[in-house]
Short mmCIF file of C-alpha atoms in Angstrom, two decimals:
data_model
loop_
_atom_site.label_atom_id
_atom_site.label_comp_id
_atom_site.label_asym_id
_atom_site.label_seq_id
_atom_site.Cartn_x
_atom_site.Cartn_y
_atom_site.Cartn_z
CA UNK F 25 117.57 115.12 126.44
CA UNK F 26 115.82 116.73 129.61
CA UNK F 27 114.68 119.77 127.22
CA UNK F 28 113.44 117.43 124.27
CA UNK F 29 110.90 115.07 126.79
CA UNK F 30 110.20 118.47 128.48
CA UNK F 31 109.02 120.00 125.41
CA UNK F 32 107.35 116.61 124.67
CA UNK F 33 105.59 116.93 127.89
CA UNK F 34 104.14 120.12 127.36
CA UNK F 35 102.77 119.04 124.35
CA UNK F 36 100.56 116.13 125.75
CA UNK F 37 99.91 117.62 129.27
CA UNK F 38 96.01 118.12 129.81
CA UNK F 39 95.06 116.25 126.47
CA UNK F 40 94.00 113.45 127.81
CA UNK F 41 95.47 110.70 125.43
CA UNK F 42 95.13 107.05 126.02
CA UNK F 43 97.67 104.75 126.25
CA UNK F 44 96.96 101.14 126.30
CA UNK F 45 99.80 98.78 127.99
CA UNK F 46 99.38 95.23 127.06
CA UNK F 47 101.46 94.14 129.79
CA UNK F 48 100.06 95.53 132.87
CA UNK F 49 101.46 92.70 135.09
CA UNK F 50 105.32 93.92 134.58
CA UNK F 51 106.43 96.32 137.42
CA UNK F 52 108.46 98.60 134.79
CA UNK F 53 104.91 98.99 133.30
CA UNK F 54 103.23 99.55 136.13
CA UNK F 55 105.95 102.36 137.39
CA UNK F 56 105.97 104.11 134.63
CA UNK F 57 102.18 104.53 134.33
CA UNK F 58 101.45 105.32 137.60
CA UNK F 59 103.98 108.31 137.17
CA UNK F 60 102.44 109.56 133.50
CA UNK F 61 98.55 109.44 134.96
CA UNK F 62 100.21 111.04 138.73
CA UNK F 63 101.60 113.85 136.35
CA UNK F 64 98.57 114.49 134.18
CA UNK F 65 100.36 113.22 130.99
CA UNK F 66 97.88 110.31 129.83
CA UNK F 67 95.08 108.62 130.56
CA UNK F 68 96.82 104.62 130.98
CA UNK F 69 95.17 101.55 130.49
CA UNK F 70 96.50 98.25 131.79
CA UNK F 71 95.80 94.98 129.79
CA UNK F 72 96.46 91.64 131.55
CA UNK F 73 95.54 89.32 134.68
CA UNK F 74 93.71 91.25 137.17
CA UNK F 75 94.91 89.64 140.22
CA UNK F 76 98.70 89.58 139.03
CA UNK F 77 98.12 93.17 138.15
CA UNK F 78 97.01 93.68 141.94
CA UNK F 79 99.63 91.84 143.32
CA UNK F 80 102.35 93.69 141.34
CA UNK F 81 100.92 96.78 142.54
CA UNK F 82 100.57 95.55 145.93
CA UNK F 83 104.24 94.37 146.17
CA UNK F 84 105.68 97.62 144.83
CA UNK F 85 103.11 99.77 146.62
CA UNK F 86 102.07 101.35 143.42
CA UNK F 87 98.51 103.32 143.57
CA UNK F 88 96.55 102.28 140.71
CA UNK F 89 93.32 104.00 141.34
CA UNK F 90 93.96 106.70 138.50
CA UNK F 91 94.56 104.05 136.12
CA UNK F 92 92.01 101.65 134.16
CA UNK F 93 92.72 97.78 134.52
CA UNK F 94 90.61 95.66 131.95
CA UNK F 95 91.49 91.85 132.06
CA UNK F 96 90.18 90.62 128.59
CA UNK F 97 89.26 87.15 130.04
CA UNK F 98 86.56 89.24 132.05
CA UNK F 99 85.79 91.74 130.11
CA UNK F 100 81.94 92.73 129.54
CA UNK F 101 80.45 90.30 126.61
CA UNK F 102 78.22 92.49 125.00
CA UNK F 103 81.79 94.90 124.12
CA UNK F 104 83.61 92.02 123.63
CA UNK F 105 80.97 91.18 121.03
CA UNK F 106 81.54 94.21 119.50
CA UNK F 107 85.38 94.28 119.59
CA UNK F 108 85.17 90.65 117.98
CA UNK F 109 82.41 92.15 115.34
CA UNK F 110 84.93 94.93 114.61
CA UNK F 111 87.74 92.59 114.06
CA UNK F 112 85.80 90.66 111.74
CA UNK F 113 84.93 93.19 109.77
CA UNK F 114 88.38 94.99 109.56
CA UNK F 115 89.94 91.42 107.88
CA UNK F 116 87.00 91.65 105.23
CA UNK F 117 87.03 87.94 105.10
CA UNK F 118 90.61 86.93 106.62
CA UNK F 119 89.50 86.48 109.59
CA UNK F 120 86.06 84.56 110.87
CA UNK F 121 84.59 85.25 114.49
CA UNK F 122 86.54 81.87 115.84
CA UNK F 123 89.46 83.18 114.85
CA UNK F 124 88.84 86.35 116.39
CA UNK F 125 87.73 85.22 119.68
CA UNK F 126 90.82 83.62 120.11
CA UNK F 127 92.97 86.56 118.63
CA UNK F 128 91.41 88.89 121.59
CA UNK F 129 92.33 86.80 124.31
CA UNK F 130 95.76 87.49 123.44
CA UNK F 131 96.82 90.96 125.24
CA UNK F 132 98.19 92.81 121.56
CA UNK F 133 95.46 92.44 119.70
CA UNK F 134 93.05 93.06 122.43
CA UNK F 135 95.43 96.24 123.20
CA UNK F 136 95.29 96.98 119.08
CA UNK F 137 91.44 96.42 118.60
CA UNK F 138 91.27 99.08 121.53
CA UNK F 139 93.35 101.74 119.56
CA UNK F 140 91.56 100.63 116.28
CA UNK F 141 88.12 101.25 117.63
CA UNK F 142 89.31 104.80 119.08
CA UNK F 143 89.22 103.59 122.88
CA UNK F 144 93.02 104.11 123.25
CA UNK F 145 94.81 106.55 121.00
CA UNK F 146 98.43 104.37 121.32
CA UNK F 147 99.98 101.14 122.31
CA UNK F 148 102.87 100.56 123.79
CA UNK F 149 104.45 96.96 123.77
CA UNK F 150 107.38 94.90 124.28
CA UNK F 151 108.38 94.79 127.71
CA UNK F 152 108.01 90.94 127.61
CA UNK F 153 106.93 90.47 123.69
CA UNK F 154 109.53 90.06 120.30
CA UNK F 155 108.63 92.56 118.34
CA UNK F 156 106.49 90.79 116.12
CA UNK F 157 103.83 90.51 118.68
CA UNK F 158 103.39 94.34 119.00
CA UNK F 159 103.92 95.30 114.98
CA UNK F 160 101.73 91.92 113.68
CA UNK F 161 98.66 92.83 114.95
CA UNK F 162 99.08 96.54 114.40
CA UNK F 163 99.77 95.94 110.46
CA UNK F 164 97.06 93.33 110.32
CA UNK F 165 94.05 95.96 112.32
CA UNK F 166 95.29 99.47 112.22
CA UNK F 167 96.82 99.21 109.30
CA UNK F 168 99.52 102.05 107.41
CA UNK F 169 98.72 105.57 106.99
CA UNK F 170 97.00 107.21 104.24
CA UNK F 171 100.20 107.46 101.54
CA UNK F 172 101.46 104.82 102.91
CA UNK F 173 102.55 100.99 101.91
CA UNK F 174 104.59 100.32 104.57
CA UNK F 175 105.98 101.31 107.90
CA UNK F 176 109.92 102.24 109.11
CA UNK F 177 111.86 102.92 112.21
CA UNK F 178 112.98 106.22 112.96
CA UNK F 179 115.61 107.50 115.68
CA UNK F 180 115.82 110.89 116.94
CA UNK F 181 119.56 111.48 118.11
CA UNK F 182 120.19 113.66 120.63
CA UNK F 183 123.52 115.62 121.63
CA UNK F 184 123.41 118.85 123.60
CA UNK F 185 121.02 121.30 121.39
CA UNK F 186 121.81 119.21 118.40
CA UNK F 187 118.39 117.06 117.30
CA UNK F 188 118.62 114.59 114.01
CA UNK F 189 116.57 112.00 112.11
CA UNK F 190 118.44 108.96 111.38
CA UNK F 191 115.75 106.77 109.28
CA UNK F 192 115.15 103.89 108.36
CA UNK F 193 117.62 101.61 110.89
CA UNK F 194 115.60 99.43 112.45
CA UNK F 195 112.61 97.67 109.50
CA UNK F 196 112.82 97.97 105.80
CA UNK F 197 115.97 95.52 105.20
CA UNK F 198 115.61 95.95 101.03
CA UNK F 199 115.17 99.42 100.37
CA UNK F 200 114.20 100.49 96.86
CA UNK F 201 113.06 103.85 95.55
CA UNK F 202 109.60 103.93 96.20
CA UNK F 203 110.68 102.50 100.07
CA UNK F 204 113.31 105.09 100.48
CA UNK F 205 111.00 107.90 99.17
CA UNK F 206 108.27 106.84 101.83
CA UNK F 207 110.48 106.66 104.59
CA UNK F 208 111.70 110.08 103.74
CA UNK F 209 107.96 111.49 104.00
CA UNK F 210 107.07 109.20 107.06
CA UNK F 211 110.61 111.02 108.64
CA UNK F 212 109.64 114.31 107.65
CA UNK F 213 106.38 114.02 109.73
CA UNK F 214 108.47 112.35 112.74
CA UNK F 215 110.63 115.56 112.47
CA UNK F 216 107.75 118.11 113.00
CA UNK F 217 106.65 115.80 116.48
CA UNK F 218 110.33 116.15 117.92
CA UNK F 219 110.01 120.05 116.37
CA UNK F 220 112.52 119.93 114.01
CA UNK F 221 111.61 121.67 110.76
CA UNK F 222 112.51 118.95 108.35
CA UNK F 223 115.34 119.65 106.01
CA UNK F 224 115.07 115.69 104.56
CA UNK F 225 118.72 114.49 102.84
CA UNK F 226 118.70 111.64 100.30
CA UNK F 227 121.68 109.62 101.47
CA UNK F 228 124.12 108.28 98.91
CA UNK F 229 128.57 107.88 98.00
CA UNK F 230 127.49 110.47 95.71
CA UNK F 231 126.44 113.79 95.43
CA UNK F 232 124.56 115.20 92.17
CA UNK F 233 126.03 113.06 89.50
CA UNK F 234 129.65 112.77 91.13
CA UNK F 235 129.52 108.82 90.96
CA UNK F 236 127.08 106.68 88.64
CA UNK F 237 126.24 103.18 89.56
CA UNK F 238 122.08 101.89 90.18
CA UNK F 239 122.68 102.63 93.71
CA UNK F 240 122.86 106.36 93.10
CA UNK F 241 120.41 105.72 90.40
CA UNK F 242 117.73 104.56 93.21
CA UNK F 243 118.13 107.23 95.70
CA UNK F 244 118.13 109.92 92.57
CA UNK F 245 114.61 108.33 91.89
CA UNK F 246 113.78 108.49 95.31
CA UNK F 247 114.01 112.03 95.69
CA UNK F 248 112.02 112.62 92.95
CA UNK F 249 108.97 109.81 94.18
CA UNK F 250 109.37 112.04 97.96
CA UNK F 251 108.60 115.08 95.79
CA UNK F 252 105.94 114.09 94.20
CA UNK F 253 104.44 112.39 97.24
CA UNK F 254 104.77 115.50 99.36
CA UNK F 255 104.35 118.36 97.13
CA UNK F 256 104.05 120.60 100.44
CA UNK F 257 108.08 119.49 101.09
CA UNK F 258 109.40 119.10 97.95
CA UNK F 259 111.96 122.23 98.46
CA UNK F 260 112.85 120.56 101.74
CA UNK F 261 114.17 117.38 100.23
CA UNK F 262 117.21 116.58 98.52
CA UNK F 263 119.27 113.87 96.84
CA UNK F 264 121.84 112.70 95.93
CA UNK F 265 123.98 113.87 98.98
CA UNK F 266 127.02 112.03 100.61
CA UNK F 267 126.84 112.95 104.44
CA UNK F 268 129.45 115.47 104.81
CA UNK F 269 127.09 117.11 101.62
CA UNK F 270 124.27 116.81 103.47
CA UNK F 271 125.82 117.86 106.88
CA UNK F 272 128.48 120.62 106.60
CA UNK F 273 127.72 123.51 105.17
CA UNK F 274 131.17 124.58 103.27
CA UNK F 275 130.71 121.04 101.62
CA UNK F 276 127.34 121.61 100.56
CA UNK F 277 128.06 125.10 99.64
CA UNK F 278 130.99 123.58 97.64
CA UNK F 279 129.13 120.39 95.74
CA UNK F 280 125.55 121.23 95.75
CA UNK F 281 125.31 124.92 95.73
CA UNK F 282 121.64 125.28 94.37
CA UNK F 283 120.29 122.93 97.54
CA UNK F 284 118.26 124.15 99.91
CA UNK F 285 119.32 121.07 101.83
CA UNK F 286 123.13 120.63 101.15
CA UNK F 287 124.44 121.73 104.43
CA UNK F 288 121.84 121.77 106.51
CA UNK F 289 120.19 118.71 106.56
CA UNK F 290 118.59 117.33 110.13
CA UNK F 291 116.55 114.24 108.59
CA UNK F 292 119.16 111.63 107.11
CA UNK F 293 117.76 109.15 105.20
CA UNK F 294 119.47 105.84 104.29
CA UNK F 295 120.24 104.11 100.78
CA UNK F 296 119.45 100.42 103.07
CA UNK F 297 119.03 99.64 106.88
CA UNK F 298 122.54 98.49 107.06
CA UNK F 299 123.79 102.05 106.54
CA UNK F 300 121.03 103.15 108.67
CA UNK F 301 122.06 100.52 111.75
CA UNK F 302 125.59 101.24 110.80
CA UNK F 303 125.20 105.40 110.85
CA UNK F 304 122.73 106.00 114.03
CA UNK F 305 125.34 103.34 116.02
CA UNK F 306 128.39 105.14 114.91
CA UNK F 307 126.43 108.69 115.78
CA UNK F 308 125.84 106.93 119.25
CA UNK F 309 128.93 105.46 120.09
CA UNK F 310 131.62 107.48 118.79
CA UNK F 311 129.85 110.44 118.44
CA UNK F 312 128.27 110.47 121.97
CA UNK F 313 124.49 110.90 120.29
CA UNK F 314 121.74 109.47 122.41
CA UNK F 315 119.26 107.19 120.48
CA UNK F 316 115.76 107.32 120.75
CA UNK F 317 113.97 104.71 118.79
CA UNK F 318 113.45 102.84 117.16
CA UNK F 319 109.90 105.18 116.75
CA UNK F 320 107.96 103.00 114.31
CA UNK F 321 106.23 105.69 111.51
CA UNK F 322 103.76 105.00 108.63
CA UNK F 323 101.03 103.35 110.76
CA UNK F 324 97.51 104.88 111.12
CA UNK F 325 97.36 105.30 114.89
CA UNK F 326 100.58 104.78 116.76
CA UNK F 327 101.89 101.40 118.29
CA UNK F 328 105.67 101.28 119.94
CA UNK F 329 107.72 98.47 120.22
CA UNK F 330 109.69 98.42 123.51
CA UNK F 331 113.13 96.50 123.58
CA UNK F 332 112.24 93.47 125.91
CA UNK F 333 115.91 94.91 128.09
CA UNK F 334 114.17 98.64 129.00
CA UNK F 335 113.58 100.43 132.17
CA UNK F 336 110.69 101.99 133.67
CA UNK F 337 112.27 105.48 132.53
CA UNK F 338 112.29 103.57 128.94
CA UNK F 339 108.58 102.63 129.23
CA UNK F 340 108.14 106.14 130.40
CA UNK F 341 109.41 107.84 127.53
CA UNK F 342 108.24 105.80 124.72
CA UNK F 343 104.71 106.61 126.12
CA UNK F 344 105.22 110.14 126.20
CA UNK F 345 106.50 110.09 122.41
CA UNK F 346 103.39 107.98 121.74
CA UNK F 347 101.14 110.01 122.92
CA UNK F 348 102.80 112.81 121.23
CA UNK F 349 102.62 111.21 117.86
CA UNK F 350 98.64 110.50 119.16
CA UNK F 351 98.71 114.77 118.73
CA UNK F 352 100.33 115.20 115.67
CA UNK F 353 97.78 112.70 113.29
#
């Protein structure tokens, strides 16, 4: 895990990348920015309260002079004009100034109008908010990726030298093909952040044809929709493959010999996000993986959800895989 972040590191180091926190009053917030800006990682901003910003820094000793504090309840009008003006626009009719004036006094959207309007190049969030507070505003502003219709959670489990995609376990709870064939492309492009060169399996209880039923039916068509979405990958995706297809190499050898997959698969994606949950939490508990994630894919720019339960050394790390994701669009 030490060599992954490491490698992460060097990849953001002297780039200068923005990284807007939301909740700059917390203290795991505040640690963990204060060590990114100390080590030349990112640039952090800190969203929230001025004065309980200052006296969480105060109480904890923290030096926040390399950071930027805005408090959006003092923020300069004529950019808050513009931020609202932006916002406006961006709903194309959803949204009237009223509504908008209110929506920036609220620390996400404030934090996601900042990304949108290229003044941050991330967001991190969820120290103290559910998730829906960090992933609302970014679907309503930011927005999904070109080729995309939605967005998935991605974890990168760790063991030792061993590095996997486990996708999607943490949003899309009814997967169908066109779903499971974006999440494999949205994985494939996670992959190449964590550098792993993608070798993408379609997850099934079948492997070419060795059960029927309209479960295998979906992921079949969902290997071809990947395909044809990402022409450049198409020889580095594969489907239908049961896991120990996918994952061993004498069994891939054995029931998918013409795969350039079969075998050696790193990017596992799943038929539904129980089998997702299910897998990555079996890989991390019995199998002694660490779990990284969830990494939320598919949006424009990128915006992490913290659990509301993490650490500094959580906050930390999410940033740093923000930032890198910042590189790689």
């Amino acid at each position: 895990m030490v060599e992954l972040f490491e490698q992460l590191k060097g990849k953001i180091s002297g780039q200068n990348k923005t990284i807007v926190f939301p909740e700059g009053e917390d203290v795991r917030i505040q640690g963990a920015a204060v060590r990114l800006a100390t080590e030349g990682l990112i640039k952090p901003i800190l969203l929230g309260d001025a004065q309980a910003i200052a006296q969480t820094a105060a109480e904890n000793n923290f030096d926040l002079s390399q950071l930027e504090v805005i408090d959006p309840t003092q923020y300069d009008a004529t950019a808050l004009a513009e931020l609202n003006a932006a916002l406006v626009a961006r709903r194309k009719g959803k949204t009237d100034a009223d509504t908008a004036e209110k929506w920036l006094r609220d620390v996400n959207y404030f934090g996601t109008m900042l990304v949108y309007t290229g003044k941050a190049d991330g967001m991190v969030s969820g120290a103290k908010h559910p998730t829906g507070d960090t992933v609302r505003p970014a679907l309503q502003i930011i927005k999904t990726a070109p080729g995309s219709s939605r967005i998935s959670g991605a974890f990168i489990m760790q063991k030792g030298d061993e590095r996997y995609v486990f996708s999607d376990a943490a949003i899309n709870i009814d997967v169908d093909a066109e779903t499971m064939a974006e999440i494999a492309v949205q994985s494939a492009q996670t992959a190449k952040v964590f550098d792993i060169e993608p070798k993408v399996a379609m997850l099934s209880f079948s492997t070419k044809g060795s059960a029927k039923s309209p479960l295998v039916d979906k992921v079949v068509a969902a290997t071809k929709l990947a395909k044809a979405m990402a022409p450049d990958l198409a020889g580095q995706i594969d489907g239908e493959l049961q896991f120990d297809a996918a994952f061993v190499p004498t069994v891939g050898a054995a029931k998918a010999p013409d795969s350039q997959v079969a075998g050696q698969a790193n990017t596992f994606i799943f038929p539904s996000l129980e089998a997702g949950n299910i897998g990555y939490k079996i890989a991390q508990r019995l199998g002694g993986f660490e779990a990284i994630g969830p990494i939320l894919q598919g949006l424009a720019k990128p915006v992490s959800d913290l659990s509301r339960g993490a650490n500094e050394e959580d906050v930390y790390k999410v940033a740093i895989i923000t930032a890198a994701q910042a590189m790689a669009q």
